[in-house]
Tab-separated table of C-alpha atoms in Angstrom:
chain	number	residue	atom	x	y	z
A	259	MET	CA	61.579	27.587	195.371
A	260	ALA	CA	65.186	26.940	194.386
A	261	GLN	CA	67.152	29.985	193.241
A	262	ASN	CA	69.708	30.019	190.434
A	263	ALA	CA	73.343	30.361	191.481
A	264	PRO	CA	74.869	33.807	190.764
A	265	HIS	CA	77.019	32.488	187.899
A	266	GLU	CA	74.638	29.790	186.622
A	267	PRO	CA	72.580	30.270	183.454
A	268	PRO	CA	68.876	30.860	184.185
A	269	ARG	CA	66.734	27.770	184.049
A	270	GLY	CA	63.788	27.483	181.686
A	271	SER	CA	63.123	27.255	177.969
A	272	TYR	CA	66.084	29.439	176.976
A	273	MET	CA	69.251	28.485	175.160
A	274	LYS	CA	72.561	30.194	175.945
A	275	LEU	CA	74.580	30.695	172.765
A	276	ASN	CA	78.038	32.213	172.568
A	277	ASP	CA	76.983	34.351	169.611
A	278	PHE	CA	74.305	35.980	171.735
A	279	GLN	CA	76.009	36.171	175.172
A	280	LEU	CA	77.292	39.392	176.663
A	281	CYS	CA	78.796	38.282	179.953
A	282	SER	CA	80.415	40.473	182.583
A	283	THR	CA	82.520	39.768	185.648
A	284	PHE	CA	79.500	40.536	187.833
A	285	GLY	CA	77.511	37.492	186.674
A	286	TRP	CA	75.329	36.512	183.706
A	287	ARG	CA	74.238	39.441	181.583
A	288	ALA	CA	73.148	37.577	178.443
A	289	ILE	CA	70.709	38.199	175.646
A	290	GLU	CA	68.348	35.307	176.184
A	291	VAL	CA	67.077	33.742	172.939
A	292	PRO	CA	64.218	31.227	173.209
A	293	SER	CA	65.311	27.920	171.709
A	294	VAL	CA	62.275	27.849	169.416
A	295	LEU	CA	63.382	31.167	167.873
A	296	TRP	CA	66.905	29.894	167.271
A	297	ILE	CA	65.571	26.694	165.685
A	298	SER	CA	63.282	28.786	163.465
A	299	TYR	CA	66.215	31.001	162.479
A	300	PHE	CA	68.337	27.980	161.585
A	301	PHE	CA	65.444	26.393	159.664
A	302	VAL	CA	64.846	29.559	157.609
A	303	GLN	CA	68.544	29.809	156.740
A	304	LEU	CA	68.583	26.160	155.654
A	305	LEU	CA	65.493	26.598	153.476
A	306	THR	CA	66.953	29.724	151.883
A	307	ALA	CA	70.070	27.767	150.945
A	308	GLU	CA	67.993	24.906	149.503
A	309	VAL	CA	65.943	27.302	147.342
A	310	GLU	CA	69.174	28.886	146.107
A	311	TYR	CA	70.508	25.447	145.156
A	312	ALA	CA	67.255	24.735	143.282
A	313	SER	CA	67.584	28.052	141.436
A	314	GLU	CA	71.146	27.117	140.505
A	315	ALA	CA	69.851	23.869	138.966
A	316	VAL	CA	67.476	25.974	136.842
A	317	LYS	CA	70.340	28.168	135.630
A	318	ARG	CA	72.209	25.065	134.472
A	319	GLY	CA	69.209	23.619	132.632
A	320	THR	CA	68.608	24.059	128.913
A	321	CYS	CA	66.934	27.296	127.859
A	322	ALA	CA	63.142	27.574	127.453
A	323	VAL	CA	61.279	30.518	125.898
A	324	GLY	CA	57.649	31.626	125.800
A	325	VAL	CA	56.270	34.399	123.563
A	326	LYS	CA	52.708	35.717	123.245
A	327	GLY	CA	51.319	36.835	119.894
A	328	LYS	CA	47.993	38.412	119.008
A	329	GLU	CA	46.167	35.087	118.628
A	330	CYS	CA	48.786	32.534	119.631
A	331	VAL	CA	51.369	31.684	122.246
A	332	ILE	CA	54.622	29.928	121.344
A	333	LEU	CA	56.881	27.791	123.529
A	334	GLY	CA	60.404	26.958	122.432
A	335	CYS	CA	63.136	24.912	124.103
A	336	GLU	CA	66.747	24.025	123.564
A	337	LYS	CA	67.237	20.258	123.227
A	338	ARG	CA	70.354	18.435	124.297
A	339	THR	CA	72.154	16.530	121.565
A	340	THR	CA	70.967	12.910	121.396
A	341	LEU	CA	73.717	10.377	122.002
A	342	LYS	CA	74.590	8.006	119.177
A	343	LEU	CA	73.103	4.921	120.869
A	344	GLN	CA	70.152	6.739	122.423
A	345	ASP	CA	66.651	6.122	121.058
A	346	PRO	CA	65.268	9.582	120.175
A	347	ARG	CA	61.675	8.302	120.084
A	348	ILE	CA	61.463	7.957	123.870
A	349	THR	CA	63.660	10.895	124.835
A	350	PRO	CA	61.581	13.114	127.174
A	351	SER	CA	60.423	16.419	125.710
A	352	LYS	CA	61.022	19.730	127.488
A	353	ILE	CA	57.530	20.872	126.452
A	354	CYS	CA	54.802	18.863	128.205
A	355	LYS	CA	51.068	18.777	127.545
A	356	VAL	CA	49.147	19.312	130.784
A	357	ASP	CA	45.677	19.513	129.232
A	358	ASN	CA	44.159	20.023	125.785
A	359	HIS	CA	44.553	23.792	126.151
A	360	ALA	CA	47.698	24.083	128.289
A	361	LEU	CA	51.407	23.370	127.837
A	362	LEU	CA	54.272	23.528	130.295
A	363	ALA	CA	57.945	24.058	129.429
A	364	PHE	CA	60.655	23.759	132.057
A	365	ALA	CA	64.316	24.312	132.794
A	366	GLY	CA	66.167	22.333	135.452
A	367	LEU	CA	66.077	18.742	136.657
A	368	ASN	CA	64.132	16.430	134.333
A	369	ALA	CA	63.192	13.989	137.110
A	370	ASP	CA	61.719	16.793	139.226
A	371	ALA	CA	59.793	18.081	136.211
A	372	ARG	CA	58.227	14.670	135.621
A	373	ILE	CA	56.778	14.621	139.145
A	374	LEU	CA	55.519	18.206	138.987
A	375	VAL	CA	53.953	17.752	135.537
A	376	ASP	CA	52.143	14.607	136.721
A	377	LYS	CA	50.719	16.538	139.679
A	378	ALA	CA	49.564	19.330	137.352
A	379	ARG	CA	47.889	16.827	135.009
A	380	VAL	CA	46.031	15.147	137.868
A	381	GLU	CA	44.830	18.523	139.145
A	382	ALA	CA	43.647	19.551	135.661
A	383	GLN	CA	41.643	16.332	135.238
A	384	SER	CA	40.280	16.537	138.785
A	385	HIS	CA	39.079	20.066	138.029
A	386	ARG	CA	37.282	18.797	134.902
A	387	LEU	CA	35.580	15.981	136.812
A	388	THR	CA	34.551	18.193	139.723
A	389	LEU	CA	33.464	21.391	137.959
A	390	GLU	CA	32.824	20.002	134.469
A	391	ASP	CA	34.987	22.717	132.983
A	392	ALA	CA	38.590	23.087	131.865
A	393	VAL	CA	41.000	24.592	134.353
A	394	THR	CA	42.044	28.191	133.684
A	395	ILE	CA	45.715	28.838	132.938
A	396	GLU	CA	46.046	31.147	135.939
A	397	TYR	CA	44.514	28.541	138.269
A	398	LEU	CA	46.899	25.919	136.901
A	399	THR	CA	49.835	28.270	137.433
A	400	LYS	CA	48.775	28.983	141.019
A	401	TYR	CA	48.508	25.252	141.677
A	402	VAL	CA	51.991	24.516	140.288
A	403	ALA	CA	53.475	27.458	142.203
A	404	GLY	CA	51.666	26.288	145.351
A	405	VAL	CA	53.175	22.810	145.084
A	406	GLN	CA	56.635	24.314	144.568
A	407	GLN	CA	56.190	26.588	147.591
A	408	LYS	CA	54.926	23.722	149.770
A	409	TYR	CA	58.083	21.756	149.020
A	410	THR	CA	60.227	24.610	150.359
A	411	GLN	CA	58.838	24.270	153.894
A	412	SER	CA	57.716	20.654	154.331
A	413	GLY	CA	59.746	18.114	156.245
A	414	GLY	CA	61.480	15.257	154.476
A	415	VAL	CA	61.420	16.910	151.042
A	416	ARG	CA	63.480	19.455	149.120
A	417	PRO	CA	62.448	22.240	146.709
A	418	PHE	CA	61.805	21.295	143.081
A	419	GLY	CA	64.903	22.083	141.025
A	420	ILE	CA	62.923	23.495	138.104
A	421	ALA	CA	61.328	26.699	136.848
A	422	THR	CA	58.342	26.464	134.516
A	423	ILE	CA	56.688	28.439	131.739
A	424	ILE	CA	52.960	27.676	131.507
A	425	ALA	CA	51.046	28.756	128.403
A	426	GLY	CA	47.625	28.299	126.881
A	427	PHE	CA	44.120	29.667	126.385
A	428	ASP	CA	41.173	29.639	128.759
A	429	ALA	CA	37.932	28.012	127.602
A	430	ASN	CA	35.907	30.157	125.173
A	431	ASP	CA	38.610	32.827	125.192
A	432	THR	CA	41.049	34.024	122.533
A	433	VAL	CA	43.442	35.876	124.855
A	434	PRO	CA	46.814	34.073	125.089
A	435	ARG	CA	48.132	33.403	128.604
A	436	LEU	CA	51.788	33.069	129.587
A	437	TYR	CA	53.055	32.537	133.134
A	438	GLN	CA	56.314	31.589	134.798
A	439	THR	CA	56.926	29.904	138.166
A	440	GLU	CA	60.132	29.685	140.207
A	441	PRO	CA	61.404	27.012	142.640
A	442	SER	CA	60.419	29.272	145.554
A	443	GLY	CA	56.764	29.251	144.466
A	444	VAL	CA	56.719	32.791	143.052
A	445	TYR	CA	54.805	33.196	139.778
A	446	ASN	CA	54.382	36.043	137.268
A	447	SER	CA	52.582	36.799	134.012
A	448	TRP	CA	54.668	37.734	130.957
A	449	LYS	CA	54.391	38.871	127.350
A	450	ALA	CA	57.649	37.060	126.601
A	451	HIS	CA	60.090	35.326	128.922
A	452	ALA	CA	63.027	32.915	129.077
A	453	ILE	CA	64.368	30.574	131.767
A	454	GLY	CA	67.386	28.304	132.043
A	455	ARG	CA	70.959	28.585	130.830
A	456	SER	CA	71.847	31.941	129.192
A	457	SER	CA	68.276	33.131	129.801
A	458	LYS	CA	69.516	36.656	130.528
A	459	THR	CA	70.880	36.923	126.979
A	460	VAL	CA	67.588	35.668	125.534
A	461	ARG	CA	65.505	38.028	127.691
A	462	GLU	CA	67.580	41.009	126.578
A	463	PHE	CA	67.031	39.969	122.947
A	464	LEU	CA	63.278	39.657	123.526
A	465	GLU	CA	63.118	43.076	125.194
A	466	LYS	CA	64.700	44.665	122.119
A	467	ASN	CA	62.675	42.800	119.486
A	468	TYR	CA	59.259	42.067	121.013
A	469	GLU	CA	56.284	43.874	119.469
A	470	GLU	CA	52.633	43.991	120.468
A	471	ASP	CA	50.006	42.111	118.427
A	472	MET	CA	52.411	39.996	116.354
A	473	ASP	CA	50.817	37.476	113.996
A	474	ASP	CA	51.567	33.749	114.155
A	475	GLU	CA	54.495	33.833	111.722
A	476	GLN	CA	56.182	36.760	113.466
A	477	THR	CA	55.756	35.171	116.897
A	478	ILE	CA	57.193	31.818	115.792
A	479	LYS	CA	60.073	33.554	114.074
A	480	LEU	CA	60.894	35.675	117.142
A	481	THR	CA	60.833	32.588	119.390
A	482	ILE	CA	63.228	30.652	117.160
A	483	LYS	CA	65.415	33.701	116.604
A	484	SER	CA	65.756	34.236	120.357
A	485	LEU	CA	66.760	30.597	120.886
A	486	LEU	CA	69.399	30.877	118.162
A	487	GLU	CA	71.113	33.449	120.385
A	488	VAL	CA	72.224	30.543	122.606
A	489	VAL	CA	71.760	27.443	120.408
A	490	GLN	CA	74.606	26.988	117.945
A	491	THR	CA	73.595	23.717	116.292
A	492	GLY	CA	70.493	24.931	114.459
A	493	ALA	CA	67.075	23.334	113.992
A	494	LYS	CA	67.922	19.827	115.225
A	495	ASN	CA	68.460	21.104	118.774
A	496	ILE	CA	65.307	23.214	118.983
A	497	GLU	CA	61.735	22.165	119.718
A	498	VAL	CA	58.766	24.502	119.269
A	499	ALA	CA	55.070	24.180	120.118
A	500	VAL	CA	52.318	26.479	118.844
A	501	LEU	CA	49.117	27.032	120.843
A	502	LYS	CA	45.998	28.651	119.409
A	503	PRO	CA	42.433	29.049	120.719
A	504	ASN	CA	40.003	26.123	120.862
A	505	ASP	CA	42.580	23.532	121.991
A	506	GLN	CA	44.777	23.818	118.902
A	507	ILE	CA	48.281	22.571	119.750
A	508	HIS	CA	50.892	21.919	117.092
A	509	SER	CA	54.411	20.602	117.708
A	510	MET	CA	56.619	21.770	114.869
A	511	THR	CA	58.740	19.227	113.004
A	512	VAL	CA	62.473	19.626	112.436
A	513	ASP	CA	61.828	20.490	108.776
A	514	GLU	CA	59.357	23.229	109.728
A	515	ILE	CA	61.814	24.709	112.209
A	516	LYS	CA	64.633	24.471	109.659
A	517	LYS	CA	62.694	26.670	107.224
A	518	TYR	CA	62.579	29.448	109.805
A	519	VAL	CA	66.232	28.923	110.758
A	520	ASP	CA	67.317	29.169	107.105
A	521	GLU	CA	65.253	32.335	106.648
A	522	ILE	CA	66.780	33.888	109.761
A	523	GLU	CA	70.302	32.996	108.620
A	524	GLU	CA	69.641	34.592	105.224
A	525	GLU	CA	68.427	37.783	106.894
A	526	LYS	CA	71.525	37.886	109.107
A	527	ALA	CA	73.769	37.401	106.072
A	528	ALA	CA	71.968	40.205	104.202
A	529	GLU	CA	72.332	42.566	107.172
A	530	ALA	CA	76.035	41.729	107.471
A	531	GLU	CA	76.471	42.442	103.762
A	532	LYS	CA	74.847	45.860	104.132
A	533	LYS	CA	77.162	46.765	107.006
A	534	LYS	CA	80.278	46.046	104.965
A	535	PRO	CA	82.042	49.239	103.840
A	536	SER	CA	81.611	49.966	100.138
A	537	ARG	CA	84.747	49.854	97.968
A	538	ASP	CA	84.566	52.972	95.812
């Protein structure tokens, strides 16, 4: 059997890399790294970078908020200003109906969201046809998160550049459900949460003002109030959806949102007036 020369790298399935070589004047004294391990290391680093880029797309997307009340769950989103020549009737909404009892709000790339929402809708209808029952909100969340995770490790694709907030009620149940998924495929359950641009500011506001067992009016008001922390143009750039048990979904009109915005502005003005020093 042929022997390796004293100063020749060993033959076999090993790759000599300068970063891993510790050579001496007496011959090869290298840390041998199997090529498959180096390829795996490179692949993991590449995927990590891609997931970070997807998360950056989420941070640049418009803000979305979800808040649970005692018998409702509210989703609110910041809308981009419609261009003068743009038809507002066919402008995609940031709050999408997945099934009669489930809504999904997103922050990030609209085109990616369209694909992911379509997949979620197909899965929800497939579940109905197969099991003759509506999909649970947790199952739907796991499915969406699973698709997002799959796209972080499959060849020829990239991670979805969106984060989602999934809300709704399970069949024959009055407990509101609120979940959030990330581009990496991680998902969590929340009482209130925000994603997208300036979401940290909104989350801090929610942490200070959220209360357990809020009624419908209080929950809607808190959702809109939290969005006004980052939305400066008022009701026309906010969309809100209200979910209640038994497949009750209501998308609020601009006039309905404006009533809450006006009420919030009046309260802020009254508080500012109280803080003014008295002139005695």
